[in-house]
């Protein structure tokens, strides 16, 4: 009877440890394992359970590290800090090789970089068009003109500059 009780307690401890590990509750698994091992020292099953606990703990630690790395890359991207995002991704790849998440993050970095490049190009084109539209034409003497003449001369200059500005816009598309 003592032997049956002993075996039942060990089986219950094994189940308790494995259920706790299935829930990612490493603390509970360790507590059950330590308690049962203290009560029934020298059982071969304790080594196996210890290995299972250590393996699960390592997996959870790796998952946490990967999640933290993903978060770091995405935070850098949210600040448009492409250099920091790339550096964080490279460090994560070195530390946690072979993770499928890295390809996704690399695609996110490339996409954000393309958006930022396009925004820069658009801003540059807009500035160039503004320069075209605001060109000074020294041949016109604004002091010698009336208000209506000034507006007419300005409109005429803008109409003359418009084809060049439109050509630049068309080239950008």
N, CA, C and O atoms as a DFTB+ gen file, in Angstrom:
692 C
 N C O
     1  1       0.829      -1.191       0.000
     2  2       0.000       0.000       0.000
     3  2       0.875       1.257       0.000
     4  3       0.591       2.229      -0.700
     5  1       1.926       1.214       0.788
     6  2       2.865       2.330       0.848
     7  2       3.486       2.545      -0.529
     8  3       3.662       3.680      -0.973
     9  1       3.812       1.448      -1.191
    10  2       4.427       1.514      -2.511
    11  2       3.450       2.099      -3.532
    12  3       3.849       2.885      -4.392
    13  1       2.175       1.720      -3.441
    14  2       1.180       2.277      -4.366
    15  2       1.001       3.772      -4.141
    16  3       0.886       4.545      -5.093
    17  1       0.979       4.167      -2.882
    18  2       0.846       5.583      -2.541
    19  2       2.062       6.356      -3.066
    20  3       1.924       7.445      -3.623
    21  1       3.235       5.785      -2.882
    22  2       4.502       6.360      -3.349
    23  2       4.444       6.561      -4.876
    24  3       4.768       7.641      -5.370
    25  1       4.043       5.551      -5.598
    26  2       3.964       5.633      -7.062
    27  2       2.906       6.651      -7.518
    28  3       3.099       7.387      -8.486
    29  1       1.787       6.666      -6.789
    30  2       0.720       7.617      -7.135
    31  2       1.189       9.053      -6.908
    32  3       0.896       9.935      -7.716
    33  1       1.910       9.291      -5.822
    34  2       2.426      10.631      -5.539
    35  2       3.429      11.073      -6.608
    36  3       3.415      12.225      -7.042
    37  1       4.274      10.175      -7.016
    38  2       5.268      10.487      -8.056
    39  2       4.568      10.768      -9.388
    40  3       4.923      11.714     -10.091
    41  1       3.582       9.952      -9.728
    42  2       2.829      10.160     -10.973
    43  2       2.085      11.496     -10.936
    44  3       2.031      12.211     -11.936
    45  1       1.516      11.825      -9.779
    46  2       0.807      13.106      -9.633
    47  2       1.791      14.272      -9.775
    48  3       1.464      15.291     -10.382
    49  1       2.981      14.121      -9.221
    50  2       3.998      15.164      -9.342
    51  2       4.412      15.339     -10.803
    52  3       4.556      16.463     -11.282
    53  1       4.600      14.227     -11.502
    54  2       4.945      14.300     -12.925
    55  2       3.854      15.041     -13.703
    56  3       4.134      15.936     -14.501
    57  1       2.614      14.647     -13.450
    58  2       1.493      15.308     -14.142
    59  2       1.445      16.791     -13.795
    60  3       1.240      17.634     -14.668
    61  1       1.636      17.103     -12.518
    62  2       1.608      18.502     -12.081
    63  2       2.678      19.336     -12.757
    64  3       2.421      20.455     -13.202
    65  1       3.889      18.780     -12.831
    66  2       4.989      19.491     -13.492
    67  2       4.673      19.686     -14.967
    68  3       4.833      20.787     -15.495
    69  1       4.232      18.646     -15.628
    70  2       3.981      18.729     -17.083
    71  2       2.794      19.633     -17.404
    72  3       2.809      20.336     -18.414
    73  1       1.786      19.621     -16.570
    74  2       0.646      20.524     -16.792
    75  2       1.075      21.983     -16.609
    76  3       0.685      22.860     -17.380
    77  1       1.874      22.220     -15.590
    78  2       2.368      23.577     -15.364
    79  2       3.225      24.040     -16.540
    80  3       3.123      25.189     -16.972
    81  1       4.061      23.155     -17.052
    82  2       4.892      23.504     -18.207
    83  2       4.037      23.753     -19.447
    84  3       4.351      24.630     -20.252
    85  1       2.964      22.989     -19.601
    86  2       2.063      23.184     -20.742
    87  2       1.403      24.564     -20.690
    88  3       1.047      25.126     -21.725
    89  1       1.244      25.097     -19.498
    90  2       0.674      26.445     -19.315
    91  2       1.771      27.508     -19.266
    92  3       1.485      28.679     -19.020
    93  1       3.001      27.116     -19.493
    94  2       4.170      28.008     -19.423
    95  2       4.375      28.569     -18.018
    96  3       4.930      29.655     -17.850
    97  1       3.930      27.833     -17.027
    98  2       4.072      28.239     -15.627
    99  2       5.276      27.507     -15.038
   100  3       5.131      26.516     -14.322
   101  1       6.462      28.014     -15.354
   102  2       7.701      27.370     -14.926
   103  2       7.838      27.412     -13.404
   104  3       8.314      26.449     -12.803
   105  1       7.432      28.503     -12.782
   106  2       7.523      28.594     -11.314
   107  2       6.728      27.478     -10.644
   108  3       7.213      26.822      -9.721
   109  1       5.534      27.277     -11.108
   110  2       4.691      26.222     -10.518
   111  2       5.323      24.853     -10.774
   112  3       5.337      24.002      -9.884
   113  1       5.840      24.637     -11.969
   114  2       6.478      23.358     -12.295
   115  2       7.661      23.102     -11.365
   116  3       7.835      21.989     -10.868
   117  1       8.469      24.129     -11.132
   118  2       9.629      23.987     -10.245
   119  2       9.171      23.706      -8.817
   120  3       9.755      22.871      -8.126
   121  1       8.130      24.402      -8.379
   122  2       7.635      24.190      -7.003
   123  2       7.147      22.753      -6.814
   124  3       7.465      22.123      -5.805
   125  1       6.395      22.239      -7.752
   126  2       5.895      20.854      -7.660
   127  2       7.075      19.891      -7.685
   128  3       7.134      18.947      -6.897
   129  1       8.007      20.133      -8.590
   130  2       9.170      19.260      -8.739
   131  2      10.012      19.252      -7.462
   132  3      10.402      18.185      -6.987
   133  1      10.293      20.427      -6.904
   134  2      11.113      20.524      -5.687
   135  2      10.418      19.823      -4.519
   136  3      11.048      19.079      -3.767
   137  1       9.127      20.065      -4.380
   138  2       8.384      19.436      -3.282
   139  2       8.372      17.925      -3.368
   140  3       8.611      17.232      -2.379
   141  1       8.096      17.423      -4.548
   142  2       8.033      15.967      -4.735
   143  2       9.416      15.337      -4.592
   144  3       9.548      14.250      -4.029
   145  1      10.429      16.001      -5.088
   146  2      11.791      15.476      -4.996
   147  2      12.265      15.429      -3.535
   148  3      12.981      14.512      -3.130
   149  1      11.854      16.430      -2.759
   150  2      12.217      16.439      -1.333
   151  2      11.521      15.293      -0.600
   152  3      12.085      14.690       0.314
   153  1      10.299      15.006      -1.014
   154  2       9.508      13.959      -0.354
   155  2       9.989      12.564      -0.757
   156  3      10.002      11.637       0.052
   157  1      10.385      12.439      -2.033
   158  2      10.838      11.132      -2.549
   159  2      12.178      11.301      -3.272
   160  3      12.226      11.243      -4.501
   161  1      13.254      11.509      -2.531
   162  2      14.564      11.713      -3.172
   163  2      15.051      10.429      -3.853
   164  3      14.673       9.312      -3.501
   165  1      15.913      10.658      -4.847
   166  2      16.563       9.522      -5.478
   167  2      15.775       8.877      -6.604
   168  3      16.249       7.898      -7.179
   169  1      14.618       9.367      -6.942
   170  2      13.835       8.799      -8.040
   171  2      14.425       9.250      -9.379
   172  3      14.806      10.411      -9.533
   173  1      14.498       8.353     -10.322
   174  2      15.082       8.656     -11.637
   175  2      14.255       9.683     -12.414
   176  3      14.798      10.415     -13.241
   177  1      12.980       9.740     -12.160
   178  2      12.099      10.644     -12.885
   179  2      12.428      12.114     -12.633
   180  3      12.114      12.965     -13.465
   181  1      13.050      12.420     -11.507
   182  2      13.350      13.817     -11.182
   183  2      14.332      14.427     -12.176
   184  3      14.217      15.604     -12.516
   185  1      15.284      13.647     -12.639
   186  2      16.252      14.138     -13.625
   187  2      15.549      14.461     -14.938
   188  3      15.821      15.486     -15.563
   189  1      14.653      13.589     -15.342
   190  2      13.904      13.814     -16.584
   191  2      13.049      15.074     -16.468
   192  3      13.010      15.888     -17.390
   193  1      12.370      15.231     -15.343
   194  2      11.529      16.418     -15.137
   195  2      12.371      17.695     -15.079
   196  3      11.965      18.740     -15.586
   197  1      13.535      17.596     -14.462
   198  2      14.427      18.757     -14.412
   199  2      14.839      19.179     -15.815
   200  3      14.882      20.370     -16.121
   201  1      15.139      18.210     -16.662
   202  2      15.509      18.506     -18.049
   203  2      14.339      19.140     -18.795
   204  3      14.532      20.070     -19.579
   205  1      13.139      18.644     -18.557
   206  2      11.949      19.213     -19.203
   207  2      11.718      20.654     -18.743
   208  3      11.388      21.526     -19.547
   209  1      11.894      20.891     -17.452
   210  2      11.738      22.244     -16.917
   211  2      12.774      23.172     -17.534
   212  3      12.441      24.273     -17.971
   213  1      14.026      22.734     -17.572
   214  2      15.105      23.570     -18.143
   215  2      14.868      23.849     -19.626
   216  3      15.104      24.960     -20.101
   217  1      14.402      22.833     -20.351
   218  2      14.146      23.005     -21.782
   219  2      13.017      24.010     -22.012
   220  3      13.112      24.879     -22.879
   221  1      11.953      23.879     -21.227
   222  2      10.821      24.798     -21.397
   223  2      11.220      26.228     -21.022
   224  3      10.821      27.190     -21.678
   225  1      11.998      26.343     -19.977
   226  2      12.471      27.654     -19.546
   227  2      13.330      28.297     -20.641
   228  3      13.228      29.498     -20.892
   229  1      14.168      27.497     -21.282
   230  2      15.010      28.015     -22.365
   231  2      14.153      28.466     -23.554
   232  3      14.428      29.500     -24.163
   233  1      13.120      27.692     -23.878
   234  2      12.229      28.061     -24.982
   235  2      11.515      29.378     -24.668
   236  3      11.420      30.264     -25.518
   237  1      11.021      29.490     -23.447
   238  2      10.317      30.717     -23.055
   239  2      11.248      31.933     -23.061
   240  3      10.856      33.030     -23.460
   241  1      12.471      31.719     -22.616
   242  2      13.451      32.814     -22.607
   243  2      13.762      33.242     -24.042
   244  3      13.868      34.435     -24.327
   245  1      13.906      32.274     -24.939
   246  2      14.164      32.575     -26.350
   247  2      12.981      33.338     -26.955
   248  3      13.169      34.329     -27.660
   249  1      11.769      32.869     -26.675
   250  2      10.582      33.544     -27.201
   251  2      10.497      34.981     -26.695
   252  3      10.144      35.890     -27.447
   253  1      10.817      35.179     -25.443
   254  2      10.796      36.533     -24.876
   255  2      11.854      37.411     -25.552
   256  3      11.604      38.581     -25.843
   257  1      13.018      36.845     -25.796
   258  2      14.074      37.598     -26.480
   259  2      13.690      37.965     -27.898
   260  3      13.959      39.075     -28.358
   261  1      13.063      37.036     -28.582
   262  2      12.617      37.294     -29.959
   263  2      11.536      38.374     -29.961
   264  3      11.563      39.286     -30.787
   265  1      10.599      38.267     -29.045
   266  2       9.533      39.272     -28.947
   267  2      10.106      40.651     -28.643
   268  3       9.679      41.648     -29.225
   269  1      11.058      40.706     -27.746
   270  2      11.685      41.988     -27.407
   271  2      12.419      42.564     -28.621
   272  3      12.370      43.769     -28.864
   273  1      13.090      41.710     -29.374
   274  2      13.802      42.168     -30.567
   275  2      12.818      42.691     -31.613
   276  3      13.055      43.736     -32.219
   277  1      11.718      41.971     -31.827
   278  2      10.697      42.423     -32.770
   279  2      10.148      43.787     -32.349
   280  3       9.974      44.682     -33.176
   281  1       9.884      43.926     -31.072
   282  2       9.362      45.188     -30.543
   283  2      10.363      46.319     -30.781
   284  3       9.979      47.418     -31.181
   285  1      11.643      46.050     -30.536
   286  2      12.675      47.062     -30.739
   287  2      12.766      47.516     -32.181
   288  3      12.901      48.709     -32.456
   289  1      12.692      46.566     -33.105
   290  2      12.746      46.914     -34.531
   291  2      11.528      47.757     -34.900
   292  3      11.653      48.778     -35.576
   293  1      10.362      47.328     -34.456
   294  2       9.135      48.059     -34.807
   295  2       9.086      49.445     -34.160
   296  3       8.566      50.388     -34.757
   297  1       9.617      49.574     -32.957
   298  2       9.677      50.899     -32.327
   299  2      10.589      51.827     -33.120
   300  3      10.272      53.001     -33.314
   301  1      11.717      51.301     -33.575
   302  2      12.623      52.114     -34.397
   303  2      11.926      52.514     -35.703
   304  3      12.064      53.650     -36.158
   305  1      11.193      51.598     -36.294
   306  2      10.468      51.917     -37.525
   307  2       9.393      52.973     -37.277
   308  3       9.162      53.837     -38.123
   309  1       8.743      52.904     -36.129
   310  2       7.693      53.886     -35.834
   311  2       8.272      55.293     -35.691
   312  3       7.563      56.284     -35.866
   313  1       9.557      55.371     -35.374
   314  2      10.262      56.667     -35.286
   315  2      10.959      57.005     -36.608
   316  3      11.653      58.016     -36.710
   317  1      10.767      56.156     -37.609
   318  2      11.434      56.294     -38.913
   319  2      12.949      56.236     -38.785
   320  3      13.670      56.838     -39.581
   321  1      13.426      55.513     -37.787
   322  2      14.863      55.346     -37.569
   323  2      15.294      54.028     -38.221
   324  3      15.415      52.993     -37.566
   325  1      15.517      54.108     -39.512
   326  2      15.844      52.910     -40.303
   327  2      17.167      52.308     -39.845
   328  3      17.284      51.087     -39.752
   329  1      18.152      53.130     -39.562
   330  2      19.460      52.616     -39.128
   331  2      19.325      51.795     -37.844
   332  3      19.898      50.711     -37.731
   333  1      18.574      52.313     -36.890
   334  2      18.384      51.598     -35.627
   335  2      17.594      50.301     -35.856
   336  3      17.893      49.275     -35.245
   337  1      16.610      50.351     -36.718
   338  2      15.816      49.157     -37.019
   339  2      16.695      48.069     -37.635
   340  3      16.597      46.898     -37.268
   341  1      17.546      48.464     -38.565
   342  2      18.453      47.498     -39.211
   343  2      19.448      46.943     -38.193
   344  3      19.711      45.741     -38.173
   345  1      19.994      47.808     -37.359
   346  2      20.951      47.352     -36.341
   347  2      20.291      46.373     -35.368
   348  3      20.880      45.353     -35.010
   349  1      19.073      46.689     -34.945
   350  2      18.359      45.801     -34.028
   351  2      18.052      44.463     -34.693
   352  3      18.159      43.412     -34.061
   353  1      17.673      44.504     -35.964
   354  2      17.393      43.260     -36.688
   355  2      18.654      42.419     -36.850
   356  3      18.616      41.200     -36.680
   357  1      19.758      43.059     -37.173
   358  2      21.014      42.314     -37.337
   359  2      21.436      41.660     -36.020
   360  3      21.881      40.512     -36.008
   361  1      21.297      42.385     -34.926
   362  2      21.644      41.829     -33.614
   363  2      20.730      40.658     -33.268
   364  3      21.182      39.642     -32.739
   365  1      19.457      40.806     -33.567
   366  2      18.503      39.728     -33.282
   367  2      18.793      38.493     -34.132
   368  3      18.720      37.365     -33.645
   369  1      19.120      38.713     -35.393
   370  2      19.444      37.581     -36.277
   371  2      20.687      36.840     -35.775
   372  3      20.758      35.613     -35.840
   373  1      21.648      37.590     -35.283
   374  2      22.867      36.965     -34.776
   375  2      22.580      36.161     -33.513
   376  3      23.137      35.083     -33.310
   377  1      21.716      36.692     -32.678
   378  2      21.438      36.034     -31.404
   379  2      20.446      34.882     -31.539
   380  3      20.585      33.849     -30.884
   381  1      19.446      35.073     -32.394
   382  2      18.381      34.070     -32.566
   383  2      18.277      33.703     -34.043
   384  3      17.317      34.068     -34.720
   385  1      19.252      32.997     -34.517
   386  2      19.327      32.649     -35.942
   387  2      18.160      31.753     -36.358
   388  3      17.636      30.958     -35.578
   389  1      17.788      31.918     -37.603
   390  2      16.807      31.015     -38.199
   391  2      15.352      31.306     -37.873
   392  3      14.488      30.476     -38.154
   393  1      15.061      32.435     -37.303
   394  2      13.671      32.760     -36.965
   395  2      12.943      33.304     -38.194
   396  3      13.459      34.194     -38.871
   397  1      11.772      32.790     -38.484
   398  2      11.006      33.287     -39.636
   399  2      10.582      34.750     -39.476
   400  3      10.354      35.437     -40.472
   401  1      10.477      35.222     -38.260
   402  2      10.063      36.607     -38.011
   403  2      11.045      37.602     -38.619
   404  3      10.657      38.724     -38.945
   405  1      12.296      37.218     -38.777
   406  2      13.295      38.159     -39.288
   407  2      12.999      38.551     -40.735
   408  3      13.210      39.701     -41.121
   409  1      12.519      37.618     -41.525
   410  2      12.190      37.938     -42.925
   411  2      11.036      38.942     -42.979
   412  3      11.040      39.856     -43.803
   413  1      10.065      38.770     -42.111
   414  2       8.932      39.695     -42.049
   415  2       9.401      41.090     -41.647
   416  3       8.996      42.088     -42.243
   417  1      10.253      41.149     -40.637
   418  2      10.762      42.448     -40.185
   419  2      11.622      43.117     -41.260
   420  3      11.569      44.334     -41.442
   421  1      12.406      42.314     -41.962
   422  2      13.218      42.879     -43.039
   423  2      12.322      43.488     -44.119
   424  3      12.619      44.558     -44.650
   425  1      11.236      42.806     -44.435
   426  2      10.286      43.337     -45.425
   427  2       9.645      44.631     -44.915
   428  3       9.441      45.567     -45.688
   429  1       9.329      44.686     -43.629
   430  2       8.759      45.910     -43.047
   431  2       9.759      47.061     -43.114
   432  3       9.390      48.197     -43.414
   433  1      11.024      46.760     -42.834
   434  2      12.066      47.795     -42.913
   435  2      12.188      48.300     -44.352
   436  3      12.225      49.507     -44.593
   437  1      12.249      47.370     -45.300
   438  2      12.382      47.763     -46.708
   439  2      11.186      48.590     -47.173
   440  3      11.346      49.570     -47.901
   441  1       9.994      48.193     -46.749
   442  2       8.791      48.927     -47.137
   443  2       8.810      50.344     -46.556
   444  3       8.487      51.309     -47.249
   445  1       9.187      50.460     -45.292
   446  2       9.217      51.782     -44.658
   447  2      10.303      52.652     -45.294
   448  3      10.120      53.855     -45.484
   449  1      11.422      52.032     -45.614
   450  2      12.512      52.765     -46.264
   451  2      12.045      53.291     -47.626
   452  3      12.359      54.422     -47.997
   453  1      11.302      52.478     -48.362
   454  2      10.790      52.905     -49.665
   455  2       9.805      54.065     -49.510
   456  3       9.825      55.007     -50.301
   457  1       8.956      53.997     -48.503
   458  2       8.000      55.079     -48.251
   459  2       8.741      56.373     -47.914
   460  3       8.416      57.439     -48.437
   461  1       9.734      56.267     -47.041
   462  2      10.492      57.459     -46.657
   463  2      11.251      58.050     -47.845
   464  3      11.337      59.269     -47.995
   465  1      11.795      57.176     -48.678
   466  2      12.511      57.648     -49.867
   467  2      11.549      58.387     -50.793
   468  3      11.874      59.449     -51.324
   469  1      10.364      57.812     -50.976
   470  2       9.373      58.442     -51.850
   471  2       8.919      59.782     -51.266
   472  3       8.747      60.753     -52.002
   473  1       8.728      59.834     -49.964
   474  2       8.340      61.102     -49.329
   475  2       9.419      62.160     -49.541
   476  3       9.108      63.323     -49.798
   477  1      10.673      61.762     -49.435
   478  2      11.777      62.689     -49.661
   479  2      11.770      63.172     -51.118
   480  3      11.950      64.359     -51.390
   481  1      11.560      62.238     -52.043
   482  2      11.524      62.606     -53.459
   483  2      10.388      63.585     -53.735
   484  3      10.565      64.561     -54.463
   485  1       9.228      63.322     -53.152
   486  2       8.077      64.202     -53.355
   487  2       8.360      65.588     -52.778
   488  3       8.052      66.601     -53.406
   489  1       8.939      65.629     -51.596
   490  2       9.275      66.912     -50.980
   491  2      10.286      67.675     -51.837
   492  3      10.184      68.892     -51.988
   493  1      11.257      66.959     -52.395
   494  2      12.257      67.601     -53.259
   495  2      11.608      68.150     -54.525
   496  3      11.922      69.253     -54.973
   497  1      10.705      67.369     -55.087
   498  2      10.009      67.820     -56.301
   499  2       9.141      69.032     -55.985
   500  3       9.108      69.997     -56.750
   501  1       8.448      68.980     -54.873
   502  2       7.601      70.108     -54.487
   503  2       8.439      71.369     -54.311
   504  3       8.036      72.454     -54.731
   505  1       9.590      71.223     -53.697
   506  2      10.471      72.376     -53.508
   507  2      10.958      72.904     -54.859
   508  3      11.031      74.116     -55.065
   509  1      11.282      72.012     -55.756
   510  2      11.740      72.419     -57.079
   511  2      10.634      73.159     -57.835
   512  3      10.882      74.170     -58.492
   513  1       9.409      72.633     -57.728
   514  2       8.279      73.292     -58.390
   515  2       8.052      74.667     -57.779
   516  3       7.795      75.635     -58.494
   517  1       8.149      74.751     -56.449
   518  2       8.011      76.062     -55.801
   519  2       9.069      77.045     -56.315
   520  3       8.779      78.217     -56.555
   521  1      10.302      76.546     -56.478
   522  2      11.357      77.419     -56.998
   523  2      11.008      77.904     -58.408
   524  3      11.190      79.076     -58.737
   525  1      10.498      76.972     -59.241
   526  2      10.116      77.352     -60.608
   527  2       9.030      78.426     -60.584
   528  3       9.066      79.388     -61.352
   529  1       8.082      78.240     -59.701
   530  2       6.947      79.163     -59.657
   531  2       7.299      80.491     -59.000
   532  3       6.597      81.484     -59.192
   533  1       8.362      80.514     -58.241
   534  2       8.745      81.737     -57.547
   535  2      10.000      82.385     -58.130
   536  3      10.639      83.215     -57.483
   537  1      10.340      82.004     -59.338
   538  2      11.521      82.600     -59.970
   539  2      11.353      84.112     -60.089
   540  3      10.283      84.613     -60.435
   541  1      12.404      84.799     -59.804
   542  2      12.391      86.245     -60.018
   543  2      12.732      86.521     -61.468
   544  3      13.598      85.875     -62.059
   545  1      12.041      87.481     -62.019
   546  2      12.302      87.898     -63.398
   547  2      12.743      89.356     -63.357
   548  3      11.914      90.267     -63.335
   549  1      14.051      89.565     -63.347
   550  2      14.574      90.928     -63.180
   551  2      14.190      91.887     -64.302
   552  3      14.293      93.099     -64.110
   553  1      13.757      91.408     -65.455
   554  2      13.440      92.304     -66.558
   555  2      12.197      93.147     -66.264
   556  3      12.006      94.214     -66.849
   557  1      11.347      92.650     -65.341
   558  2      10.160      93.421     -64.978
   559  2      10.520      94.361     -63.837
   560  3      11.150      93.951     -62.863
   561  1      10.129      95.596     -63.957
   562  2      10.387      96.581     -62.907
   563  2       9.098      96.798     -62.128
   564  3       8.229      97.557     -62.558
   565  1       8.969      96.128     -60.973
   566  2       7.716      96.222     -60.231
   567  2       7.417      97.624     -59.725
   568  3       6.254      97.946     -59.481
   569  1       8.430      98.468     -59.562
   570  2       8.214      99.823     -59.047
   571  2       7.486     100.695     -60.064
   572  3       6.728     101.592     -59.693
   573  1       7.717     100.433     -61.327
   574  2       7.129     101.272     -62.376
   575  2       5.737     100.806     -62.772
   576  3       5.114     101.410     -63.644
   577  1       5.235      99.739     -62.146
   578  2       3.953      99.173     -62.552
   579  2       2.860      99.512     -61.538
   580  3       3.117      99.717     -60.352
   581  1       1.650      99.562     -62.046
   582  2       0.495      99.733     -61.160
   583  2       0.168      98.378     -60.539
   584  3       0.776      97.369     -60.900
   585  1      -0.782      98.345     -59.615
   586  2      -1.179      97.098     -58.962
   587  2      -1.678      96.064     -59.945
   588  3      -1.320      94.890     -59.851
   589  1      -2.493      96.484     -60.879
   590  2      -3.037      95.554     -61.871
   591  2      -1.926      95.060     -62.792
   592  3      -1.901      93.888     -63.168
   593  1      -1.010      95.953     -63.153
   594  2       0.101      95.554     -64.018
   595  2       1.005      94.541     -63.295
   596  3       1.475      93.572     -63.891
   597  1       1.234      94.788     -62.007
   598  2       2.065      93.864     -61.227
   599  2       1.434      92.472     -61.197
   600  3       2.107      91.459     -61.391
   601  1       0.129      92.450     -60.949
   602  2      -0.561      91.145     -60.915
   603  2      -0.516      90.473     -62.279
   604  3      -0.313      89.263     -62.379
   605  1      -0.704      91.260     -63.321
   606  2      -0.660      90.713     -64.683
   607  2       0.723      90.173     -65.021
   608  3       0.849      89.102     -65.615
   609  1       1.761      90.918     -64.642
   610  2       3.135      90.488     -64.910
   611  2       3.456      89.214     -64.124
   612  3       4.088      88.293     -64.641
   613  1       3.006      89.179     -62.864
   614  2       3.230      87.992     -62.045
   615  2       2.523      86.787     -62.648
   616  3       3.099      85.703     -62.733
   617  1       1.275      86.976     -63.066
   618  2       0.513      85.887     -63.677
   619  2       1.179      85.423     -64.968
   620  3       1.239      84.226     -65.247
   621  1       1.665      86.349     -65.730
   622  2       2.349      86.009     -66.980
   623  2       3.615      85.186     -66.699
   624  3       3.892      84.198     -67.379
   625  1       4.375      85.616     -65.681
   626  2       5.595      84.866     -65.322
   627  2       5.233      83.453     -64.885
   628  3       5.879      82.483     -65.282
   629  1       4.189      83.349     -64.061
   630  2       3.788      82.029     -63.573
   631  2       3.337      81.136     -64.724
   632  3       3.635      79.942     -64.742
   633  1       2.627      81.710     -65.675
   634  2       2.190      80.932     -66.837
   635  2       3.389      80.461     -67.654
   636  3       3.382      79.351     -68.187
   637  1       4.409      81.295     -67.753
   638  2       5.615      80.912     -68.483
   639  2       6.397      79.817     -67.749
   640  3       7.003      78.945     -68.371
   641  1       6.369      79.882     -66.407
   642  2       7.118      78.904     -65.609
   643  2       6.375      77.588     -65.436
   644  3       6.980      76.559     -65.136
   645  1       5.077      77.626     -65.623
   646  2       4.247      76.453     -65.376
   647  2       4.639      75.228     -66.219
   648  3       4.686      74.127     -65.670
   649  1       4.920      75.364     -67.508
   650  2       5.296      74.164     -68.288
   651  2       6.543      73.466     -67.738
   652  3       6.603      72.237     -67.717
   653  1       7.522      74.227     -67.301
   654  2       8.730      73.619     -66.737
   655  2       8.414      72.885     -65.443
   656  3       8.914      71.785     -65.207
   657  1       7.584      73.496     -64.605
   658  2       7.207      72.859     -63.345
   659  2       6.398      71.589     -63.617
   660  3       6.598      70.565     -62.964
   661  1       5.488      71.665     -64.582
   662  2       4.667      70.490     -64.914
   663  2       5.533      69.369     -65.491
   664  3       5.298      68.192     -65.215
   665  1       6.520      69.734     -66.281
   666  2       7.420      68.719     -66.841
   667  2       8.193      68.017     -65.735
   668  3       8.405      66.806     -65.792
   669  1       8.607      68.763     -64.747
   670  2       9.325      68.159     -63.625
   671  2       8.409      67.222     -62.843
   672  3       8.824      66.132     -62.449
   673  1       7.184      67.635     -62.620
   674  2       6.227      66.779     -61.941
   675  2       5.968      65.491     -62.741
   676  3       5.934      64.395     -62.181
   677  1       5.788      65.644     -64.049
   678  2       5.532      64.484     -64.899
   679  2       6.718      63.520     -64.872
   680  3       6.533      62.303     -64.853
   681  1       7.914      64.058     -64.870
   682  2       9.106      63.198     -64.811
   683  2       9.177      62.431     -63.499
   684  3       9.685      61.310     -63.454
   685  1       8.669      63.032     -62.440
   686  2       8.714      62.388     -61.128
   687  2       7.736      61.229     -61.036
   688  3       7.948      60.294     -60.264
   689  1       6.690      61.285     -61.803
   690  2       5.678      60.215     -61.745
   691  2       6.231      59.001     -62.410
   692  3       5.555      57.975     -62.481
